[in-house]
PDB file of C-alpha atoms and ligand atoms in Angstrom:
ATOM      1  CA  UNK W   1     117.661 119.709 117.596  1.00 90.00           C
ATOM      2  CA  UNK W   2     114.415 121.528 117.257  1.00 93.00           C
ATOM      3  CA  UNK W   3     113.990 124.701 115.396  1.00 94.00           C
ATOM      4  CA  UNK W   4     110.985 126.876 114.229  1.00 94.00           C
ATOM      5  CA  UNK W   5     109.701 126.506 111.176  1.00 95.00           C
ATOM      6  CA  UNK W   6     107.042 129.159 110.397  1.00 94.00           C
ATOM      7  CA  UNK W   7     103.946 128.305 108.924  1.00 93.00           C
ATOM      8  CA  UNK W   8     104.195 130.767 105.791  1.00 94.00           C
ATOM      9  CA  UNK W   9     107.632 129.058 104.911  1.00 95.00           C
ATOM     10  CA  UNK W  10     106.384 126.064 104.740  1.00 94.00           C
ATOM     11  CA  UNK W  11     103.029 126.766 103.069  1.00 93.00           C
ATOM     12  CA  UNK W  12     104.979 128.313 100.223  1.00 94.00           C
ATOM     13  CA  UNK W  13     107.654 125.293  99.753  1.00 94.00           C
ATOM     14  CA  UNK W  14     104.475 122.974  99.506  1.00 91.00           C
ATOM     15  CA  UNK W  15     102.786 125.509  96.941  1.00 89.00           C
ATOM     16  CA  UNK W  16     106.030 125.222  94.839  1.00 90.00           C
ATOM     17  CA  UNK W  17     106.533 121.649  95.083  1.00 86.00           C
ATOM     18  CA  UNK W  18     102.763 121.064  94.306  1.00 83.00           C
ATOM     19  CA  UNK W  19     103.464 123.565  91.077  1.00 80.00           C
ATOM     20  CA  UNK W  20     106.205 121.141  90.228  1.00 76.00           C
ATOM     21  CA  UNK W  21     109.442 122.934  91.194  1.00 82.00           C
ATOM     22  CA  UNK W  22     112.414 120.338  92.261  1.00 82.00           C
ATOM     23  CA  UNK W  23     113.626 119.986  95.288  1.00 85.00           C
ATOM     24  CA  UNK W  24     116.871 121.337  94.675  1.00 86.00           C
ATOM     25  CA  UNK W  25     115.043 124.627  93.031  1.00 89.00           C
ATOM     26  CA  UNK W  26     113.181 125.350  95.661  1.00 93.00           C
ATOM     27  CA  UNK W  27     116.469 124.997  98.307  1.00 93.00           C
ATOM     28  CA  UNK W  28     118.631 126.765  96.359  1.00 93.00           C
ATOM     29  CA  UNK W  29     116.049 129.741  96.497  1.00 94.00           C
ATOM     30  CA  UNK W  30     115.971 129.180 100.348  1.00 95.00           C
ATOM     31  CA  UNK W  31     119.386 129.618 100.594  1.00 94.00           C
ATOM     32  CA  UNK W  32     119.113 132.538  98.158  1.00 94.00           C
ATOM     33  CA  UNK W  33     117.147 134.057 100.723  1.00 93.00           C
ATOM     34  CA  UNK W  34     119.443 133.527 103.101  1.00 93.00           C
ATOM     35  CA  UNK W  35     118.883 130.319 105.103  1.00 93.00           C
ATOM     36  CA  UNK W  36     121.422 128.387 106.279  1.00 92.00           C
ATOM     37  CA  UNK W  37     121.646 125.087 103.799  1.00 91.00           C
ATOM     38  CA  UNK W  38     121.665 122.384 105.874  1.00 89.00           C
ATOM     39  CA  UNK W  39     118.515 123.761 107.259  1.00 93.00           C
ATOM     40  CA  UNK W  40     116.953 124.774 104.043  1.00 94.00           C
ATOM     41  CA  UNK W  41     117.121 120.871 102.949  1.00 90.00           C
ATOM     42  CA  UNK W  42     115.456 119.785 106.381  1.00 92.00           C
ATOM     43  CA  UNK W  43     112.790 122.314 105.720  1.00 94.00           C
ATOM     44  CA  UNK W  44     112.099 121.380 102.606  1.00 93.00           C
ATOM     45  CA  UNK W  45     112.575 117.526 103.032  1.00 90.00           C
ATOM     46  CA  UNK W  46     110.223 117.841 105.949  1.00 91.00           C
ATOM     47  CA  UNK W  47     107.892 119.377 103.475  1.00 91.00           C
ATOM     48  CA  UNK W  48     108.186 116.645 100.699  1.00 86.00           C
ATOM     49  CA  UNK W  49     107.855 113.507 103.333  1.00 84.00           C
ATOM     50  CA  UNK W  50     104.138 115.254 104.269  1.00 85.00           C
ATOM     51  CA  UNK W  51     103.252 115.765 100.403  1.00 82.00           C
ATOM     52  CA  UNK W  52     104.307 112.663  99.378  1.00 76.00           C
ATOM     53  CA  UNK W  53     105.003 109.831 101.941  1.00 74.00           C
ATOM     54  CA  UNK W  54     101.840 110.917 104.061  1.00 72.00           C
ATOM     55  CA  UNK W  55     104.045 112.246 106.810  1.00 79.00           C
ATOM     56  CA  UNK W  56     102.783 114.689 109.520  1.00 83.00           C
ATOM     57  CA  UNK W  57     102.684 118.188 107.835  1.00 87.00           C
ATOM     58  CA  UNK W  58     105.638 119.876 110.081  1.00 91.00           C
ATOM     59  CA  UNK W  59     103.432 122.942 112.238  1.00 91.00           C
ATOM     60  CA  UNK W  60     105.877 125.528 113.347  1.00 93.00           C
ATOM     61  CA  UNK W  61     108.458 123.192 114.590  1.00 94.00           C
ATOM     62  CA  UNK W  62     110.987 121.009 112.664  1.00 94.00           C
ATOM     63  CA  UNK W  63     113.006 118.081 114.493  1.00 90.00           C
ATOM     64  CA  UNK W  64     116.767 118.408 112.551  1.00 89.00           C
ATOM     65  CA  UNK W  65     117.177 114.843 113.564  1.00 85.00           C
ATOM     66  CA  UNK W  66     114.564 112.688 112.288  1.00 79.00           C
ATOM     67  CA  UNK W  67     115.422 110.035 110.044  1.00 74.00           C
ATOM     68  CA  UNK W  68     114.562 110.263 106.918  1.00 70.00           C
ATOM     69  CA  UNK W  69     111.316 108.740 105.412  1.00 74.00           C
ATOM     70  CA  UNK W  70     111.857 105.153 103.887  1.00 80.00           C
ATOM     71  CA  UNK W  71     109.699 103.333 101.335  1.00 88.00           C
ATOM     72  CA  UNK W  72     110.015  99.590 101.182  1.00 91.00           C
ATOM     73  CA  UNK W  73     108.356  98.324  98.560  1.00 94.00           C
ATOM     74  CA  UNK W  74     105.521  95.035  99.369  1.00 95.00           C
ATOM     75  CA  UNK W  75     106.061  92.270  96.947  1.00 95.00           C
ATOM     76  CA  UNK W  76     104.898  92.650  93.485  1.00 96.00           C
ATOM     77  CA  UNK W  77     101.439  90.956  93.260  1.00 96.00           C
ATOM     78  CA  UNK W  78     101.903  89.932  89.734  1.00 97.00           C
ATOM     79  CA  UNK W  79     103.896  87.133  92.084  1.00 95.00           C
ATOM     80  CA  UNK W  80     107.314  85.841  90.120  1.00 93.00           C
ATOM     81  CA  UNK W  81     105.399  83.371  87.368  1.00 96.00           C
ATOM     82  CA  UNK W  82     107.047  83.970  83.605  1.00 97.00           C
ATOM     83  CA  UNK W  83     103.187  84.024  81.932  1.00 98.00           C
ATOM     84  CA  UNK W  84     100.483  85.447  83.829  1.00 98.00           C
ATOM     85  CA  UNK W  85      96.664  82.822  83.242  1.00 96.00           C
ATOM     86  CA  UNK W  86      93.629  84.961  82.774  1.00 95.00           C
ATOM     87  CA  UNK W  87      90.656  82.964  81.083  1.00 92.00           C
ATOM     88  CA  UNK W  88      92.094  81.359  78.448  1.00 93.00           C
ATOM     89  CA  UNK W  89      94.443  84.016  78.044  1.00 97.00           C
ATOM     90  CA  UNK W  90      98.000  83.960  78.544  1.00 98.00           C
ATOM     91  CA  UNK W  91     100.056  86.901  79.529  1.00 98.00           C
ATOM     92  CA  UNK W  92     104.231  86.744  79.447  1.00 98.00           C
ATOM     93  CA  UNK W  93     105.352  89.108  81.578  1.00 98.00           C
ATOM     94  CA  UNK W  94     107.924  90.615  79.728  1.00 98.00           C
ATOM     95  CA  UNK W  95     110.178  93.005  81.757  1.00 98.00           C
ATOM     96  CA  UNK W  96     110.523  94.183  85.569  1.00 97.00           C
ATOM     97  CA  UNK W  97     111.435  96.655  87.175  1.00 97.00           C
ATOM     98  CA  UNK W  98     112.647  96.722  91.361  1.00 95.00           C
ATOM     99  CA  UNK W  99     111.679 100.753  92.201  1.00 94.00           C
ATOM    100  CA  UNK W 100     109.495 101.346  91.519  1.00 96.00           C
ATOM    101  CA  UNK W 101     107.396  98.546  91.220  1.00 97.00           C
ATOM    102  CA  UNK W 102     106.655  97.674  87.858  1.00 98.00           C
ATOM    103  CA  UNK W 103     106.404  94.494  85.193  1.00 98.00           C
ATOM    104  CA  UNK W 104     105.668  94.955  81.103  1.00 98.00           C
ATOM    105  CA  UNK W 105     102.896  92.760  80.114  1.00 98.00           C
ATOM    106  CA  UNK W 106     101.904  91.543  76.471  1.00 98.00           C
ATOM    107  CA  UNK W 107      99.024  89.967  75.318  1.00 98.00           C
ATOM    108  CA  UNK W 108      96.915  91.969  77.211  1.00 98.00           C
ATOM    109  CA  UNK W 109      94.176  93.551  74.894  1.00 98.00           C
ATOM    110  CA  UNK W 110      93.880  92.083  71.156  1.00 98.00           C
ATOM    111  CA  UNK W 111      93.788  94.792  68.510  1.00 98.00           C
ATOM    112  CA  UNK W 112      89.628  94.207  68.523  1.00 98.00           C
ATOM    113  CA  UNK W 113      89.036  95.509  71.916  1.00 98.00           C
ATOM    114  CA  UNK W 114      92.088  98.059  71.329  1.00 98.00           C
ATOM    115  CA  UNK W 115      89.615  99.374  68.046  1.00 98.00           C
ATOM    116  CA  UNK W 116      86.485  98.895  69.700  1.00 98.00           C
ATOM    117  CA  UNK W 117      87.667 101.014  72.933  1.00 98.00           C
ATOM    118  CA  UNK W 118      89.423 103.746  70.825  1.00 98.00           C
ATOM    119  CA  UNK W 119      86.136 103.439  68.906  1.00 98.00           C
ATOM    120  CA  UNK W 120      83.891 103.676  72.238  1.00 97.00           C
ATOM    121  CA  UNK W 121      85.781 107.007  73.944  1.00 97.00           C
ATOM    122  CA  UNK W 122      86.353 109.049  71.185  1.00 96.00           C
ATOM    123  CA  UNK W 123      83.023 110.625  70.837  1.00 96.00           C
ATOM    124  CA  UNK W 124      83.242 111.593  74.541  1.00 95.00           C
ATOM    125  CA  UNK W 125      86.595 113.228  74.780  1.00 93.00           C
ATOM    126  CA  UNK W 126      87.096 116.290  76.775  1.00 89.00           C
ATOM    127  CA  UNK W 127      90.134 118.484  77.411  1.00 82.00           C
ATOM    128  CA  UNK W 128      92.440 116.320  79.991  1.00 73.00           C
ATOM    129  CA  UNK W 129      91.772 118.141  83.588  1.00 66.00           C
ATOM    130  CA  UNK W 130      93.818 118.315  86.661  1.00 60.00           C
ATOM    131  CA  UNK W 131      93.333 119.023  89.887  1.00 54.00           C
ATOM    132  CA  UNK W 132      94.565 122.303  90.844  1.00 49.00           C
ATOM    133  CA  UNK W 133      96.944 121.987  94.292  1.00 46.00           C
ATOM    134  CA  UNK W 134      96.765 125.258  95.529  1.00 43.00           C
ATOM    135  CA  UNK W 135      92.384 125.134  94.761  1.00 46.00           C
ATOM    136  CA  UNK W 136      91.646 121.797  95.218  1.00 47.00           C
ATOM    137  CA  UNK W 137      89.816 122.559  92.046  1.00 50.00           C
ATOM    138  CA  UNK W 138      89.310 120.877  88.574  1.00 54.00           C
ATOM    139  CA  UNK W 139      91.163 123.132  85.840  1.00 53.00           C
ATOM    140  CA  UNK W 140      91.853 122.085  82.311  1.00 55.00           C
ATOM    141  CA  UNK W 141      95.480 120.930  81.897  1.00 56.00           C
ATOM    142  CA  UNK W 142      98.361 123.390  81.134  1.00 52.00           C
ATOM    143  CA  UNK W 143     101.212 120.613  80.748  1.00 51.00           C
ATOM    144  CA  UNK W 144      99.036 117.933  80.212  1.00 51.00           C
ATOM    145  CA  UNK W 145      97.618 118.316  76.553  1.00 76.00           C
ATOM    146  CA  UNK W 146      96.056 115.398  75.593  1.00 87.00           C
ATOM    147  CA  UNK W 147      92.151 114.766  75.481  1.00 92.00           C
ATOM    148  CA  UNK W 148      90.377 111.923  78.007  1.00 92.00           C
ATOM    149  CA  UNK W 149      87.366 110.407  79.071  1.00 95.00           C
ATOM    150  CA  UNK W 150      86.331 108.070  82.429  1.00 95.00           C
ATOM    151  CA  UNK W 151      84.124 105.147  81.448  1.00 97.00           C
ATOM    152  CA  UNK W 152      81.842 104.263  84.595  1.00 96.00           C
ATOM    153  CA  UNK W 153      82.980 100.756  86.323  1.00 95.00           C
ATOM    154  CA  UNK W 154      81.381  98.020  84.274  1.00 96.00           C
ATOM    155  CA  UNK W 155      79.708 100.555  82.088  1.00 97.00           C
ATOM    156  CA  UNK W 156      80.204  98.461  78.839  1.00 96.00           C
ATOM    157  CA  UNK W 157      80.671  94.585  77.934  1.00 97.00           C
ATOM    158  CA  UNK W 158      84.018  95.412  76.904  1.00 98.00           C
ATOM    159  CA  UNK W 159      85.137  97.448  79.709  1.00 98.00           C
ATOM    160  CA  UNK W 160      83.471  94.974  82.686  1.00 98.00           C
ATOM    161  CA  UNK W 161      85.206  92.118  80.540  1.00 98.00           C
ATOM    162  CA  UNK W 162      88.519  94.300  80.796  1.00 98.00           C
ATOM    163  CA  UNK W 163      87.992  95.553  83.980  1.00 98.00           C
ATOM    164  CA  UNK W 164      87.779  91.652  85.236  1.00 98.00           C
ATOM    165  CA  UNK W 165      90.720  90.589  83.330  1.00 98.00           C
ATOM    166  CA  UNK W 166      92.837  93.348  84.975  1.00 98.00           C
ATOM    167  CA  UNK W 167      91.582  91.590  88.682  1.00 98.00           C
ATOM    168  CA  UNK W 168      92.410  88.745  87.537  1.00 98.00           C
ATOM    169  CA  UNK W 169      96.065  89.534  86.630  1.00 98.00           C
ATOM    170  CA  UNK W 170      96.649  91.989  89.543  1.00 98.00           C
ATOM    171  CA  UNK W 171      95.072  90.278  92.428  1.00 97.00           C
ATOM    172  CA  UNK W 172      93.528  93.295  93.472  1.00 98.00           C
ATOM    173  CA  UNK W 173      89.793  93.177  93.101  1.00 98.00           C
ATOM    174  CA  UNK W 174      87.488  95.136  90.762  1.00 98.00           C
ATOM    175  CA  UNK W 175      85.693  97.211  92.903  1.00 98.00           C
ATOM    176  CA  UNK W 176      88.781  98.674  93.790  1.00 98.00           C
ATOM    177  CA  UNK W 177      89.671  99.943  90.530  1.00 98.00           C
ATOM    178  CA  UNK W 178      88.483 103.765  89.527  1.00 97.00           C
ATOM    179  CA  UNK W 179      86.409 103.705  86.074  1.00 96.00           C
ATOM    180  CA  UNK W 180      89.094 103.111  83.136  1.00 97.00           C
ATOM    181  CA  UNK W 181      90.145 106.396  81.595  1.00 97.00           C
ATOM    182  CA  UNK W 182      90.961 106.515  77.653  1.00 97.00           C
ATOM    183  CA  UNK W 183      93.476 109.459  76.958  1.00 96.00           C
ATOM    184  CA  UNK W 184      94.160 110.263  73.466  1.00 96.00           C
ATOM    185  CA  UNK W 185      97.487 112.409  72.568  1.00 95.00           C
ATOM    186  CA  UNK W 186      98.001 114.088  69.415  1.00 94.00           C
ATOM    187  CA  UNK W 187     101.073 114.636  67.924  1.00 93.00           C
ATOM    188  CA  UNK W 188     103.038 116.744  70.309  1.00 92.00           C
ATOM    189  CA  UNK W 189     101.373 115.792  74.002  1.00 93.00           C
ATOM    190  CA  UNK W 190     102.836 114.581  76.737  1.00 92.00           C
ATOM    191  CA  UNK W 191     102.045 114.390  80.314  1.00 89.00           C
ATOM    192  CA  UNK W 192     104.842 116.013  82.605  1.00 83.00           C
ATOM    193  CA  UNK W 193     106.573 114.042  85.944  1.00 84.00           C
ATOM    194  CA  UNK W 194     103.701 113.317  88.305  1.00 86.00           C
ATOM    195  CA  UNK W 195     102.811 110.750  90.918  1.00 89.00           C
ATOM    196  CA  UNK W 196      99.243 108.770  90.239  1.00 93.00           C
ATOM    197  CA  UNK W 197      99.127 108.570  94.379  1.00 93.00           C
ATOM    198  CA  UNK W 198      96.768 111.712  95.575  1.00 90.00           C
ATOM    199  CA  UNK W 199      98.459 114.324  97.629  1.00 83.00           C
ATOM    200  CA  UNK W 200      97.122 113.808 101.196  1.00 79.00           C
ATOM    201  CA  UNK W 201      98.295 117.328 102.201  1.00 73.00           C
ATOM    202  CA  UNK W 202      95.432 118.449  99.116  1.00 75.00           C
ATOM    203  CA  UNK W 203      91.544 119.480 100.513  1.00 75.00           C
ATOM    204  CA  UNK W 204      90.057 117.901  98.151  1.00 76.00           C
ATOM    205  CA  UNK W 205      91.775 114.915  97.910  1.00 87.00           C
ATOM    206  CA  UNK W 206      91.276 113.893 101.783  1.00 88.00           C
ATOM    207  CA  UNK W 207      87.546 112.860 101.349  1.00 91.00           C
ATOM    208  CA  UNK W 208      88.203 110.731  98.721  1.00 93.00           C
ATOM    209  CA  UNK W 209      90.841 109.226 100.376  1.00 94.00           C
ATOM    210  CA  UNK W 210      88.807 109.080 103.194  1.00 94.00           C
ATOM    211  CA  UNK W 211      86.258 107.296 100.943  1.00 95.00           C
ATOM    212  CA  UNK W 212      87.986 104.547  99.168  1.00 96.00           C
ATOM    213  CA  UNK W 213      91.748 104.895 100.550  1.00 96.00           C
ATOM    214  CA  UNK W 214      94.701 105.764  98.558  1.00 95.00           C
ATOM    215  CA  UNK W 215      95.971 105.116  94.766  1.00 96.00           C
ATOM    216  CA  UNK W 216      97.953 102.035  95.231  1.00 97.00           C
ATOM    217  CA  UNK W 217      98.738 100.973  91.768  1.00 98.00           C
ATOM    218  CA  UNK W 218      97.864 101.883  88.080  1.00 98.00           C
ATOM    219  CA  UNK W 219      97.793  99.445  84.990  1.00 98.00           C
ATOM    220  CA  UNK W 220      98.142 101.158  81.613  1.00 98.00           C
ATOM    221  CA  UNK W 221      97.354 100.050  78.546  1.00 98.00           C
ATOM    222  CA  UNK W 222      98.781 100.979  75.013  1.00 98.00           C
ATOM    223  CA  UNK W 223      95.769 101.156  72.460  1.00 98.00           C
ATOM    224  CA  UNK W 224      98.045 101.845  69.528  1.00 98.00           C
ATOM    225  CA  UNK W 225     101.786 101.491  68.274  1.00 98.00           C
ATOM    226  CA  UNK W 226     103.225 105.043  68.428  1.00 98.00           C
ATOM    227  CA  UNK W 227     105.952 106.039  65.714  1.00 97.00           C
ATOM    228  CA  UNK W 228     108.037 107.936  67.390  1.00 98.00           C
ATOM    229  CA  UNK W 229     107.812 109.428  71.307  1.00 98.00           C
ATOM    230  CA  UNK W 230     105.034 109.052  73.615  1.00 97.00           C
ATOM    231  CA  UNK W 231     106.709 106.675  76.042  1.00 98.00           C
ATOM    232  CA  UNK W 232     105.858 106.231  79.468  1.00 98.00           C
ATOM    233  CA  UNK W 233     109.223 107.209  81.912  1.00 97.00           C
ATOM    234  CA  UNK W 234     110.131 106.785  85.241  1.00 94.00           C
ATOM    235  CA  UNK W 235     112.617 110.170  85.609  1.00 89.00           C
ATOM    236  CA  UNK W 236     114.271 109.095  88.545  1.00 86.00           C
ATOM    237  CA  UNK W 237     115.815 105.606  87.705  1.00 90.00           C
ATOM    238  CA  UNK W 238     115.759 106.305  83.553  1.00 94.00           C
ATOM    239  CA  UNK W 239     113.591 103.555  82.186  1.00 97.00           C
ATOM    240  CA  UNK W 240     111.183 104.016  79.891  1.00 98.00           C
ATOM    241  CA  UNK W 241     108.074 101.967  78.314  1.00 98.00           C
ATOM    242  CA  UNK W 242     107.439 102.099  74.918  1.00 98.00           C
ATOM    243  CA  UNK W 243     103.847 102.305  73.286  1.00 98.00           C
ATOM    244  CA  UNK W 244     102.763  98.438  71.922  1.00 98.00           C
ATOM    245  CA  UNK W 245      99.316  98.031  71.048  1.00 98.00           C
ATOM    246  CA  UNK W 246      97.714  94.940  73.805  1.00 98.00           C
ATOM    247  CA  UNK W 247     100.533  95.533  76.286  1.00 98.00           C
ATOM    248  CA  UNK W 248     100.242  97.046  79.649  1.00 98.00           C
ATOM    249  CA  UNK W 249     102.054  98.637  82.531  1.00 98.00           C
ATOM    250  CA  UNK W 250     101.586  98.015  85.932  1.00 98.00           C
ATOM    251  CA  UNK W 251     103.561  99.731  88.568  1.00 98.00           C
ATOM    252  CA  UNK W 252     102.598  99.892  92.087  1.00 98.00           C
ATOM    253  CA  UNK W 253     103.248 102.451  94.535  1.00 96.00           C
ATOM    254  CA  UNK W 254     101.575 101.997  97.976  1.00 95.00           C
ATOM    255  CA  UNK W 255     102.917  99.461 100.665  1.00 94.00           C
ATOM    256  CA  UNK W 256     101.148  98.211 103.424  1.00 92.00           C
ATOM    257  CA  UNK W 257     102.882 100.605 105.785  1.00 89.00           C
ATOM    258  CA  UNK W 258     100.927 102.927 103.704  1.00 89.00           C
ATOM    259  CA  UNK W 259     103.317 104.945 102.710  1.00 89.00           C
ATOM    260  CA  UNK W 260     103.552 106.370  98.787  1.00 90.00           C
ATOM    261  CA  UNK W 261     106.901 105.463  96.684  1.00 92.00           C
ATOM    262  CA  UNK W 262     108.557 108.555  95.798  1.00 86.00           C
ATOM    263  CA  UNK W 263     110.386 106.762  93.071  1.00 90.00           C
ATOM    264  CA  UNK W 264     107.320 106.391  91.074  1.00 94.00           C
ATOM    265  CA  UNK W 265     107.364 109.762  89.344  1.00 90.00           C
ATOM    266  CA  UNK W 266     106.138 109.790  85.974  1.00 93.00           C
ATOM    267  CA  UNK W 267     105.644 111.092  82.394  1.00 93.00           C
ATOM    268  CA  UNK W 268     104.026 110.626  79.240  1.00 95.00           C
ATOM    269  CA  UNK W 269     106.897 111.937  76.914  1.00 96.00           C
ATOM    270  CA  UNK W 270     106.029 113.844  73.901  1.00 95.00           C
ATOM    271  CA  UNK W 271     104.185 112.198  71.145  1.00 96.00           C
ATOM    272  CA  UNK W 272     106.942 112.928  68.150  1.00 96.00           C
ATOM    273  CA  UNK W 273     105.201 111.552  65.403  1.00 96.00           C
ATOM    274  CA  UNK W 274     101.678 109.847  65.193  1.00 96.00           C
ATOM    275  CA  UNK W 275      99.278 109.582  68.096  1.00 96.00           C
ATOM    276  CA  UNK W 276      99.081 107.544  71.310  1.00 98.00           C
ATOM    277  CA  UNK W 277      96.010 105.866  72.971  1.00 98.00           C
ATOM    278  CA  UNK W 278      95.956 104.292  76.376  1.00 98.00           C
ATOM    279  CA  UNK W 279      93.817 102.831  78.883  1.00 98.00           C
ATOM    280  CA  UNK W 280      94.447 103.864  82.079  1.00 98.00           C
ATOM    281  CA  UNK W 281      92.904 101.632  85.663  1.00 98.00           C
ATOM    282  CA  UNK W 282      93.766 103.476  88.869  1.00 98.00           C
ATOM    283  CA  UNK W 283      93.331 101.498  92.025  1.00 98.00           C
ATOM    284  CA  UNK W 284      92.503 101.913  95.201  1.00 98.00           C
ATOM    285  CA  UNK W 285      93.324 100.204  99.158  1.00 97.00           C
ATOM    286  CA  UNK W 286      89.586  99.882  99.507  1.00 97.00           C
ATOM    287  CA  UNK W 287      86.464  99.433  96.890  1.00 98.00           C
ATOM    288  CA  UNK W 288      86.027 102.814  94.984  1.00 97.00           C
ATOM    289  CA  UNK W 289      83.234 105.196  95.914  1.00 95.00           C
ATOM    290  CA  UNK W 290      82.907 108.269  93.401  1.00 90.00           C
ATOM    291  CA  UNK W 291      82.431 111.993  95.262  1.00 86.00           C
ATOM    292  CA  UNK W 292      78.378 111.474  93.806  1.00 78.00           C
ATOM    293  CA  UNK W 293      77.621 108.681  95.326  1.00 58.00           C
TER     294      UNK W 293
HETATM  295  O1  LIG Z 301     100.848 108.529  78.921  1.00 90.30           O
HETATM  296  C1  LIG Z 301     101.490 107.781  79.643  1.00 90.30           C
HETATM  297  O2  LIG Z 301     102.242 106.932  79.190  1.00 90.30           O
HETATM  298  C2  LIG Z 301     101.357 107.927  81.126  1.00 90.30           C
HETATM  299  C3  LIG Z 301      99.933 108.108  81.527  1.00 90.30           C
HETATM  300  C4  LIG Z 301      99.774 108.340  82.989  1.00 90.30           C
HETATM  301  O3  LIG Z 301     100.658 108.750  83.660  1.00 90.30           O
HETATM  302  C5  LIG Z 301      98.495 108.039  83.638  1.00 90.30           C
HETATM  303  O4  LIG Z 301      97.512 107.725  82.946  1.00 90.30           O
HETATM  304  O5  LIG Z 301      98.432 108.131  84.880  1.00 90.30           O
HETATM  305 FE1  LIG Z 302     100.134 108.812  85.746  1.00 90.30          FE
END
């Protein structure tokens, strides 16, 4: 069955989503205002599958019966090997994970090139930004207090040597990466649930997907050993990654249906005591081209 589905209802479920409301929330207020629940769910469903599996944005019409949007997961590209060769470094993968898409890696950074990156980004730290949804604007974080910095691709020895060895263990080439962001978080900063994918349905996020393609996949690394807090969790299947200075994280979140996986919400929980340094390499479907160039 096909209903209407006005423009200004959906506009505002995408503005709440985009704020961070859940799903549920934003329903329940639907039905508050009296729609019918079955249909407040399709509306807002419909909603979600544009924001976040690059589904059609519904436009004044909403089919009740379309199946709902699927994400199969490609793969992983770390392939199934117990200890991953870079150089003449070794790399044990130490953990997996199905949905989403993820392996814990150790031996990736020695504590040198942990020191010397730490070392490197400090003096160039700036309040962490986001983009703003609604804007399409860059606005210093509310929920996301920790301080960060982009290096340019290859901008260093250290980072091009990094950069490579991340290439090498992901399969996906260097010129698809973004440049490798330090974030530093003092005691007490975290980073709330959030996908690394860009939200197609966002302005200014369509030219530089247009550009260099979606986020596929993001490798983290942990500069330091946190005491207490500051892990990285996946909300919706409960795991989470603890700090380790030289491991990494890579999860992966883009198929080659190109669709986005839902399931890879995440946070940066609250630094409880101490501080936590990471490396972070986005990366795209195609070679990255910055908005300058
Ligand atoms: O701080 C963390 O562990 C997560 C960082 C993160 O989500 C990111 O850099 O995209
Ligand atoms: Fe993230």
């Amino acid at each position: 069955m096909i209903v209407n589905f006005a423009n200004e209802a959906r506009d505002w479920i995408a503005q709440n989503l985009m704020r961070g409301c859940q799903p549920e929330t934003v329903v329940r207020e639907l039905v508050g205002n009296k729609v019918e629940g079955e249909l407040a769910v399709a509306m807002v469903q419909s909603v979600l599958n544009a924001l976040i599996y690059g589904e059609p944005m519904p436009a004044g019409k909403l089919d009740l019966d379309a199946p709902p949007a699927q994400y199969v997961p490609d793969p992983s590209r770390l392939g199934r090997v117990s200890v991953l060769k870079t150089g003449k470094r070794d790399v044990p993968v130490l953990a997996r994970l199905q949905r989403p898409s993820a392996a814990l890696l150790g031996n990736v950074l020695d504590a040198e090139e942990c020191r010397q990156l730490i070392a490197q980004a400090k003096p160039r730290l700036a309040a962490s930004t986001v983009v703003d949804p609604i804007t399409g604007l860059d606005r210093v974080a509310d929920h996301r207090s920790s301080a960060g910095m982009f290096f340019k691709p290859g901008e260093t020895p250290l980072v091009a040597r990094i950069e490579k060895r991340i290439a090498e263990l992901t399969g996906l080439p260097v010129e698809h990466g973004e440049g490798l962001q330090i974030l530093h978080y003092p005691t007490g900063a975290e980073s709330t649930p959030h996908y690394d994918f860009l939200m197609p349905a966002n302005e200014s996020n369509k030219a530089s997907i247009a550009r260099s393609g979606q986020r596929i996949a993001t490798f983290i690394m942990y500069l330091n050993d946190v005491d207490a807090g500051g892990e990285t969790g996946f909300p919706h299947v409960g795991w989470s990654v603890l700090p380790r200075r030289g491991q990494a994280l890579f999860f992966e979140y883009g198929n080659a249906a190109r669709k986005t996986d839902p399931m890879s919400l995440h946070t940066g929980a609250a630094v409880l005591a101490g501080e936590k340094w990471i490396a972070t390499k986005w990366v795209r479907e195609r070679a990255f081209i910055p908005a300058s160039a």
